[in-house]
């Protein structure tokens, strides 16, 4: 083992041990720990939309039962009737006989004046529209990340919250965890010097989703309602649920799936409250051919002038970077900070010695923060207001737009034609070299394989539009299918 490799091995081992210590402080959600209203007249009626995946956590958070007395789930919205009815049975047991009504169409819930809150855990392409509709109907909203499927509709959700004076929290739950809040305060305190780079990581193994073909829609699924804002398209993936993440019409790849959490953390730590001045991305879908369309290996570079937000997606087998696989790294002039969890992180000096660590929190803090804001009616009480969610989600979309508008290049061409001229506070050449080495480690022949090299796209964070590229601007929204249309600016 070379001296450099041995040093890296020892460093990574140290980080892994520290990360395990942080993770050990996590606990299962215990919603009874927070103060709650005990008056039945103050009980909030909740409709949960989308209950196959993350919606299960919403059920745990808002079901009336031993741990929760101030909310009750009165409605389940799911276009898969089998899943909706199964979940309703589970909720009935949790709520001691109170069974929620199951509907396929969220509009039935919006017309019900008894519903106070709508939570949204549907596929991404429904998030903004459902949140907007709910706020227009006078409901408060908890919407899962990403808040949007494209940049424009995320801003429209912010407009709806402000116009209708509705509370809208985004499911970036790290923002409510006490340990993460302490970690971010330290990062921004100047104690690790001037933080020039925030690096988000989504090193999360994603195997092939199977061959592209034409598959049947599950019999229990209302495909018209499932498609919603998207055009009615053939089903080209074997697994109907979840694998929509890797199809552009519905998902945003891992950048906008797992990665939105770490994108949000990276932006938070850098202290930036707007979108970037320019964006650039490269990568590809390597090592297998399947029905997936999104990248399984991707680097995104967001230019903030004197700061850079870098994001790395790796869906193939890989080693951690500074102990982090799914996490963030902040690179300061006097040290660095590493988060490998949702509830905190570790601080290191320039020599790699651990200075301190933070670890506290779980999902209950975020759900309870939302309910506290619903009762106070103060947007400022929210830890993840819809605008925060919009900005971080939009950064994912901007990277994907650059990537999709790119062309094929060898790694050497990418280095010489783009990376060498890139304005960034990151060592972009080193990031590319690590990415290429990662692909080689997974058996990708880089002598014959090209990467998708995206366009370097200047961006105006005030108007939230690209400068001088109408093709890119067209991708800030989508071709909506009637009647599932997000209103344009000023018409929410």
CSV table of C-alpha atoms in Angstrom, one decimal:
chain,number,residue,atom,x,y,z
A,1,UNK,CA,0.0,0.0,0.0
A,2,UNK,CA,1.4,3.4,-1.0
A,3,UNK,CA,2.0,6.1,1.6
A,4,UNK,CA,-0.8,8.2,0.2
A,5,UNK,CA,-3.3,5.3,0.1
A,6,UNK,CA,-2.4,4.2,3.6
A,7,UNK,CA,-2.9,7.7,4.9
A,8,UNK,CA,-6.3,7.9,3.1
A,9,UNK,CA,-7.2,4.4,4.5
A,10,UNK,CA,-6.4,5.5,8.1
A,11,UNK,CA,-8.3,8.8,7.6
A,12,UNK,CA,-11.3,7.1,6.2
A,13,UNK,CA,-11.3,4.5,9.0
A,14,UNK,CA,-11.2,7.3,11.6
A,15,UNK,CA,-14.1,9.1,9.9
A,16,UNK,CA,-16.1,5.9,9.7
A,17,UNK,CA,-15.7,5.4,13.5
A,18,UNK,CA,-16.7,8.9,14.2
A,19,UNK,CA,-19.7,8.7,11.9
A,20,UNK,CA,-20.9,5.6,13.6
A,21,UNK,CA,-20.7,7.4,17.0
A,22,UNK,CA,-22.9,10.2,15.6
A,23,UNK,CA,-25.4,7.8,14.1
A,24,UNK,CA,-25.7,6.0,17.4
A,25,UNK,CA,-27.3,9.1,18.9
A,26,UNK,CA,-30.3,8.8,16.5
A,27,UNK,CA,-33.5,7.4,17.9
A,28,UNK,CA,-36.9,6.3,16.6
A,29,UNK,CA,-39.6,9.0,16.3
A,30,UNK,CA,-41.5,9.4,19.6
A,31,UNK,CA,-44.1,12.0,18.9
A,32,UNK,CA,-45.5,12.0,22.5
A,33,UNK,CA,-42.4,13.8,23.7
A,34,UNK,CA,-43.6,17.2,22.4
A,35,UNK,CA,-46.3,19.4,24.1
A,36,UNK,CA,-49.6,18.9,22.4
A,37,UNK,CA,-53.1,20.3,22.6
A,38,UNK,CA,-55.4,17.9,24.5
A,39,UNK,CA,-58.7,19.6,23.5
A,40,UNK,CA,-60.7,17.7,20.9
A,41,UNK,CA,-61.9,21.1,19.5
A,42,UNK,CA,-58.3,21.9,18.7
A,43,UNK,CA,-57.6,18.5,17.0
A,44,UNK,CA,-56.4,19.0,13.4
A,45,UNK,CA,-57.8,16.8,10.6
A,46,UNK,CA,-55.1,15.5,8.2
A,47,UNK,CA,-55.3,14.1,4.7
A,48,UNK,CA,-52.2,12.1,3.7
A,49,UNK,CA,-51.6,12.0,-0.1
A,50,UNK,CA,-49.3,9.2,-1.3
A,51,UNK,CA,-48.9,6.4,1.2
A,52,UNK,CA,-46.7,3.8,-0.4
A,53,UNK,CA,-43.3,5.1,0.6
A,54,UNK,CA,-42.4,8.2,2.6
A,55,UNK,CA,-46.1,8.6,3.3
A,56,UNK,CA,-45.7,5.9,5.9
A,57,UNK,CA,-43.7,8.4,8.0
A,58,UNK,CA,-46.5,10.9,7.6
A,59,UNK,CA,-48.9,8.2,8.9
A,60,UNK,CA,-46.7,7.6,11.9
A,61,UNK,CA,-46.5,11.4,12.6
A,62,UNK,CA,-50.1,12.4,12.4
A,63,UNK,CA,-52.1,9.3,13.4
A,64,UNK,CA,-54.2,9.8,16.5
A,65,UNK,CA,-53.1,7.3,19.1
A,66,UNK,CA,-51.1,6.9,22.3
A,67,UNK,CA,-48.4,9.2,21.1
A,68,UNK,CA,-50.5,11.8,19.3
A,69,UNK,CA,-53.7,13.3,20.5
A,70,UNK,CA,-53.9,16.6,18.6
A,71,UNK,CA,-54.1,15.3,15.0
A,72,UNK,CA,-56.2,12.6,13.4
A,73,UNK,CA,-55.9,11.2,9.8
A,74,UNK,CA,-59.3,11.5,8.3
A,75,UNK,CA,-58.4,10.9,4.7
A,76,UNK,CA,-56.0,8.8,2.6
A,77,UNK,CA,-55.4,9.9,-1.0
A,78,UNK,CA,-53.8,7.3,-3.2
A,79,UNK,CA,-54.3,6.4,-6.9
A,80,UNK,CA,-53.4,2.8,-6.0
A,81,UNK,CA,-56.6,1.6,-4.3
A,82,UNK,CA,-54.9,-1.6,-3.0
A,83,UNK,CA,-52.3,0.5,-1.2
A,84,UNK,CA,-54.7,3.1,0.0
A,85,UNK,CA,-57.1,0.6,1.5
A,86,UNK,CA,-54.3,-1.4,3.1
A,87,UNK,CA,-52.9,1.7,4.8
A,88,UNK,CA,-56.4,2.8,5.9
A,89,UNK,CA,-56.7,-0.5,7.8
A,90,UNK,CA,-53.3,0.1,9.5
A,91,UNK,CA,-54.4,3.6,10.5
A,92,UNK,CA,-57.7,2.3,11.8
A,93,UNK,CA,-55.8,0.1,14.2
A,94,UNK,CA,-53.5,2.9,15.3
A,95,UNK,CA,-56.4,5.3,15.7
A,96,UNK,CA,-58.4,2.9,17.9
A,97,UNK,CA,-61.1,2.3,15.3
A,98,UNK,CA,-61.1,5.7,13.5
A,99,UNK,CA,-60.7,4.7,9.9
A,100,UNK,CA,-59.8,7.3,7.3
A,101,UNK,CA,-61.8,7.7,4.2
A,102,UNK,CA,-59.9,6.5,1.1
A,103,UNK,CA,-60.1,8.5,-2.2
A,104,UNK,CA,-58.1,8.4,-5.4
A,105,UNK,CA,-58.5,12.1,-6.4
A,106,UNK,CA,-57.1,14.8,-4.1
A,107,UNK,CA,-59.7,17.2,-5.3
A,108,UNK,CA,-62.3,15.4,-3.3
A,109,UNK,CA,-60.3,16.2,-0.2
A,110,UNK,CA,-59.8,19.8,-1.1
A,111,UNK,CA,-63.6,20.3,-1.3
A,112,UNK,CA,-64.0,19.0,2.3
A,113,UNK,CA,-64.0,22.0,4.7
A,114,UNK,CA,-63.3,19.7,7.7
A,115,UNK,CA,-59.7,18.9,6.4
A,116,UNK,CA,-57.1,21.3,8.0
A,117,UNK,CA,-53.9,19.8,6.6
A,118,UNK,CA,-52.8,18.0,3.5
A,119,UNK,CA,-49.5,16.2,3.5
A,120,UNK,CA,-47.9,15.3,0.1
A,121,UNK,CA,-45.7,12.2,-0.4
A,122,UNK,CA,-46.6,11.4,-4.0
A,123,UNK,CA,-44.2,11.1,-6.9
A,124,UNK,CA,-42.2,14.3,-7.5
A,125,UNK,CA,-44.2,15.5,-10.5
A,126,UNK,CA,-47.3,16.0,-8.3
A,127,UNK,CA,-45.6,17.8,-5.4
A,128,UNK,CA,-46.0,21.4,-6.4
A,129,UNK,CA,-49.4,21.2,-8.0
A,130,UNK,CA,-50.9,19.3,-5.1
A,131,UNK,CA,-49.4,21.7,-2.6
A,132,UNK,CA,-50.7,24.7,-4.6
A,133,UNK,CA,-54.2,23.3,-5.0
A,134,UNK,CA,-54.3,22.5,-1.2
A,135,UNK,CA,-53.2,26.1,-0.3
A,136,UNK,CA,-55.7,27.6,-2.7
A,137,UNK,CA,-58.4,25.5,-0.9
A,138,UNK,CA,-57.3,26.9,2.5
A,139,UNK,CA,-55.3,24.0,3.7
A,140,UNK,CA,-51.9,24.0,5.4
A,141,UNK,CA,-49.4,21.7,3.7
A,142,UNK,CA,-46.5,19.5,4.5
A,143,UNK,CA,-44.9,18.5,1.2
A,144,UNK,CA,-42.1,16.1,0.7
A,145,UNK,CA,-38.8,16.9,-1.0
A,146,UNK,CA,-38.2,18.0,-3.6
A,147,UNK,CA,-40.9,20.6,-3.4
A,148,UNK,CA,-41.0,20.6,-7.2
A,149,UNK,CA,-40.3,18.7,-10.4
A,150,UNK,CA,-39.1,21.9,-12.1
A,151,UNK,CA,-37.9,25.3,-11.1
A,152,UNK,CA,-40.9,27.4,-12.1
A,153,UNK,CA,-43.5,25.4,-10.2
A,154,UNK,CA,-41.5,25.5,-7.0
A,155,UNK,CA,-41.6,29.3,-7.1
A,156,UNK,CA,-45.3,29.2,-7.8
A,157,UNK,CA,-45.7,27.1,-4.6
A,158,UNK,CA,-44.0,29.9,-2.7
A,159,UNK,CA,-46.3,32.4,-4.3
A,160,UNK,CA,-49.3,30.3,-3.2
A,161,UNK,CA,-48.2,30.2,0.4
A,162,UNK,CA,-47.8,33.9,0.5
A,163,UNK,CA,-51.0,34.8,-1.3
A,164,UNK,CA,-53.2,32.5,0.7
A,165,UNK,CA,-51.3,32.9,4.0
A,166,UNK,CA,-50.9,29.2,4.3
A,167,UNK,CA,-48.2,27.3,6.3
A,168,UNK,CA,-46.1,25.1,4.0
A,169,UNK,CA,-43.3,23.0,5.3
A,170,UNK,CA,-40.9,21.0,3.1
A,171,UNK,CA,-39.8,17.5,4.2
A,172,UNK,CA,-36.1,18.4,4.6
A,173,UNK,CA,-36.2,17.2,8.1
A,174,UNK,CA,-32.5,17.7,8.9
A,175,UNK,CA,-33.3,21.4,9.4
A,176,UNK,CA,-35.3,20.7,12.6
A,177,UNK,CA,-32.8,18.3,14.3
A,178,UNK,CA,-31.0,20.1,17.2
A,179,UNK,CA,-27.7,18.4,16.4
A,180,UNK,CA,-27.7,19.5,12.8
A,181,UNK,CA,-28.7,23.1,13.8
A,182,UNK,CA,-25.7,23.2,16.2
A,183,UNK,CA,-23.4,21.8,13.5
A,184,UNK,CA,-24.5,24.4,11.0
A,185,UNK,CA,-24.1,27.2,13.5
A,186,UNK,CA,-20.5,26.0,14.0
A,187,UNK,CA,-19.8,25.8,10.3
A,188,UNK,CA,-21.0,29.4,9.9
A,189,UNK,CA,-19.3,30.7,13.0
A,190,UNK,CA,-15.9,31.2,11.3
A,191,UNK,CA,-14.2,28.7,13.6
A,192,UNK,CA,-13.1,26.6,10.5
A,193,UNK,CA,-12.2,29.7,8.7
A,194,UNK,CA,-13.6,31.0,5.4
A,195,UNK,CA,-15.8,28.2,4.0
A,196,UNK,CA,-15.2,28.2,0.2
A,197,UNK,CA,-16.7,24.9,-0.8
A,198,UNK,CA,-19.8,23.0,0.3
A,199,UNK,CA,-19.8,19.5,-1.1
A,200,UNK,CA,-22.9,17.4,-1.1
A,201,UNK,CA,-22.6,13.6,-1.6
A,202,UNK,CA,-25.1,11.0,-2.6
A,203,UNK,CA,-22.9,7.9,-2.8
A,204,UNK,CA,-25.8,5.4,-2.7
A,205,UNK,CA,-25.8,2.1,-4.6
A,206,UNK,CA,-28.5,1.9,-7.3
A,207,UNK,CA,-28.6,-1.3,-9.3
A,208,UNK,CA,-30.1,-1.8,-12.8
A,209,UNK,CA,-33.9,-1.4,-12.8
A,210,UNK,CA,-34.3,-3.9,-15.6
A,211,UNK,CA,-34.7,-3.7,-19.4
A,212,UNK,CA,-36.7,-1.0,-21.1
A,213,UNK,CA,-40.0,-2.2,-22.5
A,214,UNK,CA,-43.7,-1.7,-22.4
A,215,UNK,CA,-45.3,-2.9,-19.2
A,216,UNK,CA,-48.8,-3.1,-17.8
A,217,UNK,CA,-50.1,-0.5,-15.4
A,218,UNK,CA,-51.0,-2.3,-12.1
A,219,UNK,CA,-54.7,-3.1,-12.1
A,220,UNK,CA,-55.4,-1.1,-8.9
A,221,UNK,CA,-53.8,2.1,-10.2
A,222,UNK,CA,-55.8,5.0,-11.8
A,223,UNK,CA,-53.1,5.9,-14.3
A,224,UNK,CA,-54.8,9.1,-15.4
A,225,UNK,CA,-54.6,10.4,-11.9
A,226,UNK,CA,-51.1,8.9,-11.3
A,227,UNK,CA,-49.8,10.8,-14.4
A,228,UNK,CA,-51.5,14.0,-13.4
A,229,UNK,CA,-49.4,17.0,-14.8
A,230,UNK,CA,-47.4,14.6,-17.0
A,231,UNK,CA,-48.5,13.4,-20.4
A,232,UNK,CA,-50.0,9.9,-20.6
A,233,UNK,CA,-46.9,7.8,-21.5
A,234,UNK,CA,-46.2,4.1,-21.9
A,235,UNK,CA,-44.8,2.4,-18.8
A,236,UNK,CA,-41.3,1.5,-19.7
A,237,UNK,CA,-40.0,0.2,-16.3
A,238,UNK,CA,-40.7,-3.2,-14.7
A,239,UNK,CA,-41.3,-1.8,-11.2
A,240,UNK,CA,-44.1,0.7,-11.4
A,241,UNK,CA,-43.7,2.2,-8.0
A,242,UNK,CA,-40.5,3.9,-6.9
A,243,UNK,CA,-38.6,3.4,-10.2
A,244,UNK,CA,-40.3,6.5,-11.6
A,245,UNK,CA,-37.5,8.3,-9.9
A,246,UNK,CA,-35.2,7.4,-12.8
A,247,UNK,CA,-37.6,8.6,-15.6
A,248,UNK,CA,-37.4,12.3,-16.5
A,249,UNK,CA,-41.2,12.8,-16.9
A,250,UNK,CA,-41.7,12.0,-13.2
A,251,UNK,CA,-38.5,12.0,-11.3
A,252,UNK,CA,-35.2,13.9,-11.0
A,253,UNK,CA,-32.7,11.1,-10.5
A,254,UNK,CA,-30.9,10.7,-7.2
A,255,UNK,CA,-29.9,14.3,-7.4
A,256,UNK,CA,-33.6,15.2,-6.6
A,257,UNK,CA,-34.3,12.0,-4.6
A,258,UNK,CA,-31.8,11.3,-1.8
A,259,UNK,CA,-29.6,14.1,-3.0
A,260,UNK,CA,-32.0,17.0,-2.3
A,261,UNK,CA,-31.4,16.5,1.5
A,262,UNK,CA,-27.6,17.0,1.1
A,263,UNK,CA,-28.1,19.8,-1.5
A,264,UNK,CA,-30.2,21.6,1.1
A,265,UNK,CA,-27.5,21.0,3.8
A,266,UNK,CA,-24.7,22.2,1.6
A,267,UNK,CA,-26.6,25.4,0.7
A,268,UNK,CA,-27.5,25.9,4.4
A,269,UNK,CA,-23.9,25.6,5.5
A,270,UNK,CA,-22.7,28.0,2.8
A,271,UNK,CA,-25.3,30.5,4.0
A,272,UNK,CA,-26.6,31.3,0.5
A,273,UNK,CA,-30.2,32.4,0.3
A,274,UNK,CA,-30.6,32.5,-3.5
A,275,UNK,CA,-29.9,30.4,-6.6
A,276,UNK,CA,-26.4,30.4,-8.2
A,277,UNK,CA,-24.7,32.6,-10.7
A,278,UNK,CA,-23.9,29.7,-13.1
A,279,UNK,CA,-24.4,26.0,-13.2
A,280,UNK,CA,-22.6,23.1,-14.8
A,281,UNK,CA,-22.9,19.3,-14.7
A,282,UNK,CA,-21.4,16.2,-16.2
A,283,UNK,CA,-21.8,12.4,-15.8
A,284,UNK,CA,-23.8,9.6,-17.3
A,285,UNK,CA,-25.5,6.3,-16.7
A,286,UNK,CA,-22.8,3.7,-16.6
A,287,UNK,CA,-22.0,0.0,-16.1
A,288,UNK,CA,-25.4,-1.3,-17.2
A,289,UNK,CA,-28.2,-0.6,-19.8
A,290,UNK,CA,-31.7,-0.5,-18.4
A,291,UNK,CA,-34.9,1.5,-18.5
A,292,UNK,CA,-33.5,4.3,-16.4
A,293,UNK,CA,-32.9,7.7,-18.1
A,294,UNK,CA,-31.3,9.8,-15.3
A,295,UNK,CA,-27.6,9.8,-14.4
A,296,UNK,CA,-26.2,7.2,-12.0
A,297,UNK,CA,-22.9,9.1,-11.9
A,298,UNK,CA,-23.1,12.9,-11.8
A,299,UNK,CA,-21.2,16.0,-10.7
A,300,UNK,CA,-22.9,19.4,-10.4
A,301,UNK,CA,-21.0,22.7,-9.9
A,302,UNK,CA,-23.0,25.7,-8.7
A,303,UNK,CA,-21.0,29.0,-8.9
A,304,UNK,CA,-21.7,31.5,-6.1
A,305,UNK,CA,-18.8,33.8,-6.9
A,306,UNK,CA,-16.6,33.5,-3.8
A,307,UNK,CA,-18.1,30.1,-2.9
A,308,UNK,CA,-18.9,26.9,-4.8
A,309,UNK,CA,-21.5,24.3,-4.1
A,310,UNK,CA,-20.4,21.0,-5.6
A,311,UNK,CA,-22.6,17.9,-5.7
A,312,UNK,CA,-21.5,14.3,-6.4
A,313,UNK,CA,-23.9,11.4,-7.2
A,314,UNK,CA,-22.5,7.9,-7.4
A,315,UNK,CA,-24.9,5.0,-7.9
A,316,UNK,CA,-22.2,2.4,-8.4
A,317,UNK,CA,-20.1,0.8,-5.7
A,318,UNK,CA,-17.7,3.4,-4.2
A,319,UNK,CA,-15.6,4.2,-1.1
A,320,UNK,CA,-16.6,7.1,1.2
A,321,UNK,CA,-15.0,10.5,0.9
A,322,UNK,CA,-13.7,11.7,4.3
A,323,UNK,CA,-15.9,9.1,5.9
A,324,UNK,CA,-19.1,10.4,4.1
A,325,UNK,CA,-21.2,8.4,1.6
A,326,UNK,CA,-24.5,10.2,2.0
A,327,UNK,CA,-23.5,13.5,3.6
A,328,UNK,CA,-21.9,16.9,3.2
A,329,UNK,CA,-18.3,18.2,3.6
A,330,UNK,CA,-17.5,21.9,4.2
A,331,UNK,CA,-14.0,22.9,3.3
A,332,UNK,CA,-12.7,25.9,5.3
A,333,UNK,CA,-9.4,27.7,5.4
A,334,UNK,CA,-8.7,26.6,9.0
A,335,UNK,CA,-10.4,23.2,9.1
A,336,UNK,CA,-13.3,21.3,7.7
A,337,UNK,CA,-16.7,19.8,8.8
A,338,UNK,CA,-18.2,16.5,7.8
A,339,UNK,CA,-21.8,15.4,8.3
A,340,UNK,CA,-22.7,11.7,7.6
A,341,UNK,CA,-26.2,11.7,9.2
A,342,UNK,CA,-29.4,13.7,9.4
A,343,UNK,CA,-28.8,14.8,12.9
A,344,UNK,CA,-25.4,16.4,13.2
A,345,UNK,CA,-21.7,16.1,12.2
A,346,UNK,CA,-18.1,16.4,13.1
A,347,UNK,CA,-15.6,19.3,13.1
A,348,UNK,CA,-11.9,18.7,12.2
A,349,UNK,CA,-8.9,21.0,12.2
A,350,UNK,CA,-6.5,21.3,9.2
A,351,UNK,CA,-4.5,18.2,10.3
A,352,UNK,CA,-7.6,16.0,10.5
A,353,UNK,CA,-8.0,16.0,14.3
A,354,UNK,CA,-11.5,15.9,15.5
A,355,UNK,CA,-12.4,19.1,17.4
A,356,UNK,CA,-16.0,18.4,18.3
A,357,UNK,CA,-19.2,16.6,17.2
A,358,UNK,CA,-22.9,17.2,17.3
A,359,UNK,CA,-25.6,14.6,17.3
A,360,UNK,CA,-29.3,14.9,18.3
A,361,UNK,CA,-32.6,14.6,16.6
A,362,UNK,CA,-35.1,12.5,14.5
A,363,UNK,CA,-38.1,13.1,12.4
A,364,UNK,CA,-40.4,14.1,15.3
A,365,UNK,CA,-38.7,17.5,15.6
A,366,UNK,CA,-39.7,18.4,12.0
A,367,UNK,CA,-43.3,17.2,12.1
A,368,UNK,CA,-43.8,19.0,15.4
A,369,UNK,CA,-42.2,22.2,14.1
A,370,UNK,CA,-44.8,22.1,11.3
A,371,UNK,CA,-47.7,21.6,13.7
A,372,UNK,CA,-46.4,24.4,16.0
A,373,UNK,CA,-46.3,26.8,13.0
A,374,UNK,CA,-49.8,25.7,11.9
A,375,UNK,CA,-51.1,26.8,15.4
A,376,UNK,CA,-49.1,30.0,15.6
A,377,UNK,CA,-49.8,31.0,12.0
A,378,UNK,CA,-46.2,32.4,11.8
A,379,UNK,CA,-44.1,31.5,8.7
A,380,UNK,CA,-41.0,32.5,10.7
A,381,UNK,CA,-41.7,29.5,13.1
A,382,UNK,CA,-41.0,27.1,10.3
A,383,UNK,CA,-37.6,25.5,10.0
A,384,UNK,CA,-38.1,24.5,6.3
A,385,UNK,CA,-40.5,27.0,4.8
A,386,UNK,CA,-41.5,26.3,1.2
A,387,UNK,CA,-39.1,28.9,-0.1
A,388,UNK,CA,-36.1,27.1,1.5
A,389,UNK,CA,-37.3,24.0,-0.1
A,390,UNK,CA,-37.8,25.7,-3.5
A,391,UNK,CA,-34.2,27.0,-3.6
A,392,UNK,CA,-32.6,23.7,-2.8
A,393,UNK,CA,-34.9,21.7,-5.1
A,394,UNK,CA,-34.2,24.2,-7.9
A,395,UNK,CA,-30.4,23.7,-7.5
A,396,UNK,CA,-31.0,20.0,-8.3
A,397,UNK,CA,-33.1,21.0,-11.4
A,398,UNK,CA,-30.5,23.5,-12.7
A,399,UNK,CA,-27.8,20.8,-12.6
A,400,UNK,CA,-30.0,18.4,-14.5
A,401,UNK,CA,-30.8,21.0,-17.1
A,402,UNK,CA,-27.1,21.6,-17.7
A,403,UNK,CA,-26.5,17.8,-17.9
A,404,UNK,CA,-29.4,17.2,-20.3
A,405,UNK,CA,-28.3,19.9,-22.7
A,406,UNK,CA,-24.8,18.6,-22.9
A,407,UNK,CA,-22.8,16.6,-25.4
A,408,UNK,CA,-20.6,13.5,-25.3
A,409,UNK,CA,-16.9,14.0,-24.5
A,410,UNK,CA,-14.0,11.9,-23.4
A,411,UNK,CA,-12.8,12.7,-19.9
A,412,UNK,CA,-9.7,14.2,-21.4
A,413,UNK,CA,-11.7,16.5,-23.7
A,414,UNK,CA,-13.9,17.5,-20.8
A,415,UNK,CA,-10.8,18.4,-18.7
A,416,UNK,CA,-9.2,20.5,-21.4
A,417,UNK,CA,-12.3,22.1,-23.0
A,418,UNK,CA,-14.4,22.8,-19.9
A,419,UNK,CA,-12.8,22.0,-16.5
A,420,UNK,CA,-9.7,24.0,-17.3
A,421,UNK,CA,-11.8,27.1,-17.9
A,422,UNK,CA,-14.3,26.7,-15.1
A,423,UNK,CA,-14.6,29.5,-12.6
A,424,UNK,CA,-14.9,27.8,-9.2
A,425,UNK,CA,-13.3,27.7,-5.7
A,426,UNK,CA,-13.3,23.9,-5.9
A,427,UNK,CA,-10.4,22.0,-7.3
A,428,UNK,CA,-12.6,20.9,-10.3
A,429,UNK,CA,-9.8,18.9,-11.9
A,430,UNK,CA,-9.3,16.8,-8.8
A,431,UNK,CA,-13.1,16.2,-8.6
A,432,UNK,CA,-13.1,15.0,-12.2
A,433,UNK,CA,-10.1,12.7,-11.6
A,434,UNK,CA,-11.8,11.1,-8.6
A,435,UNK,CA,-14.9,10.6,-10.7
A,436,UNK,CA,-13.0,8.9,-13.5
A,437,UNK,CA,-11.1,6.7,-11.1
A,438,UNK,CA,-14.4,5.7,-9.5
A,439,UNK,CA,-15.8,4.6,-12.9
A,440,UNK,CA,-12.6,2.7,-13.7
A,441,UNK,CA,-13.0,0.9,-10.3
A,442,UNK,CA,-16.4,-0.3,-11.5
A,443,UNK,CA,-15.1,-1.7,-14.8
A,444,UNK,CA,-16.0,1.2,-17.0
A,445,UNK,CA,-13.5,1.4,-19.9
A,446,UNK,CA,-12.7,5.1,-20.0
A,447,UNK,CA,-10.6,4.8,-23.1
A,448,UNK,CA,-13.8,4.1,-25.1
A,449,UNK,CA,-16.5,5.6,-22.9
A,450,UNK,CA,-17.6,9.2,-23.1
A,451,UNK,CA,-19.3,11.3,-20.4
A,452,UNK,CA,-22.2,13.6,-20.9
A,453,UNK,CA,-20.6,17.1,-20.6
A,454,UNK,CA,-23.3,19.6,-19.7
A,455,UNK,CA,-23.3,23.3,-20.7
A,456,UNK,CA,-21.9,26.0,-18.5
A,457,UNK,CA,-25.1,28.0,-18.0
A,458,UNK,CA,-25.0,31.6,-16.6
A,459,UNK,CA,-28.0,32.2,-14.4
A,460,UNK,CA,-29.8,35.2,-12.9
A,461,UNK,CA,-30.8,34.4,-9.4
A,462,UNK,CA,-33.2,37.4,-9.2
A,463,UNK,CA,-35.4,36.5,-12.1
A,464,UNK,CA,-34.6,32.7,-11.7
A,465,UNK,CA,-33.9,32.4,-15.4
A,466,UNK,CA,-30.9,31.5,-17.6
A,467,UNK,CA,-29.1,34.2,-19.4
A,468,UNK,CA,-29.0,33.9,-23.2
A,469,UNK,CA,-30.2,30.4,-23.5
A,470,UNK,CA,-33.9,29.9,-24.4
A,471,UNK,CA,-33.6,26.2,-24.7
A,472,UNK,CA,-32.5,26.0,-21.1
A,473,UNK,CA,-35.2,28.5,-20.0
A,474,UNK,CA,-37.9,26.2,-21.6
A,475,UNK,CA,-36.7,23.5,-19.3
A,476,UNK,CA,-37.5,25.6,-16.2
A,477,UNK,CA,-41.1,24.4,-16.6
A,478,UNK,CA,-43.0,21.7,-18.4
A,479,UNK,CA,-45.8,21.0,-20.9
A,480,UNK,CA,-48.7,20.4,-18.4
A,481,UNK,CA,-51.6,18.2,-19.2
A,482,UNK,CA,-55.1,19.6,-18.7
A,483,UNK,CA,-56.5,20.0,-16.1
A,484,UNK,CA,-53.4,19.3,-14.0
A,485,UNK,CA,-51.8,22.7,-14.7
A,486,UNK,CA,-49.6,24.8,-12.4
A,487,UNK,CA,-50.6,28.4,-13.0
A,488,UNK,CA,-48.0,30.8,-14.4
A,489,UNK,CA,-46.3,33.6,-12.4
A,490,UNK,CA,-48.7,36.0,-10.9
A,491,UNK,CA,-51.8,33.8,-11.5
A,492,UNK,CA,-51.6,31.4,-8.6
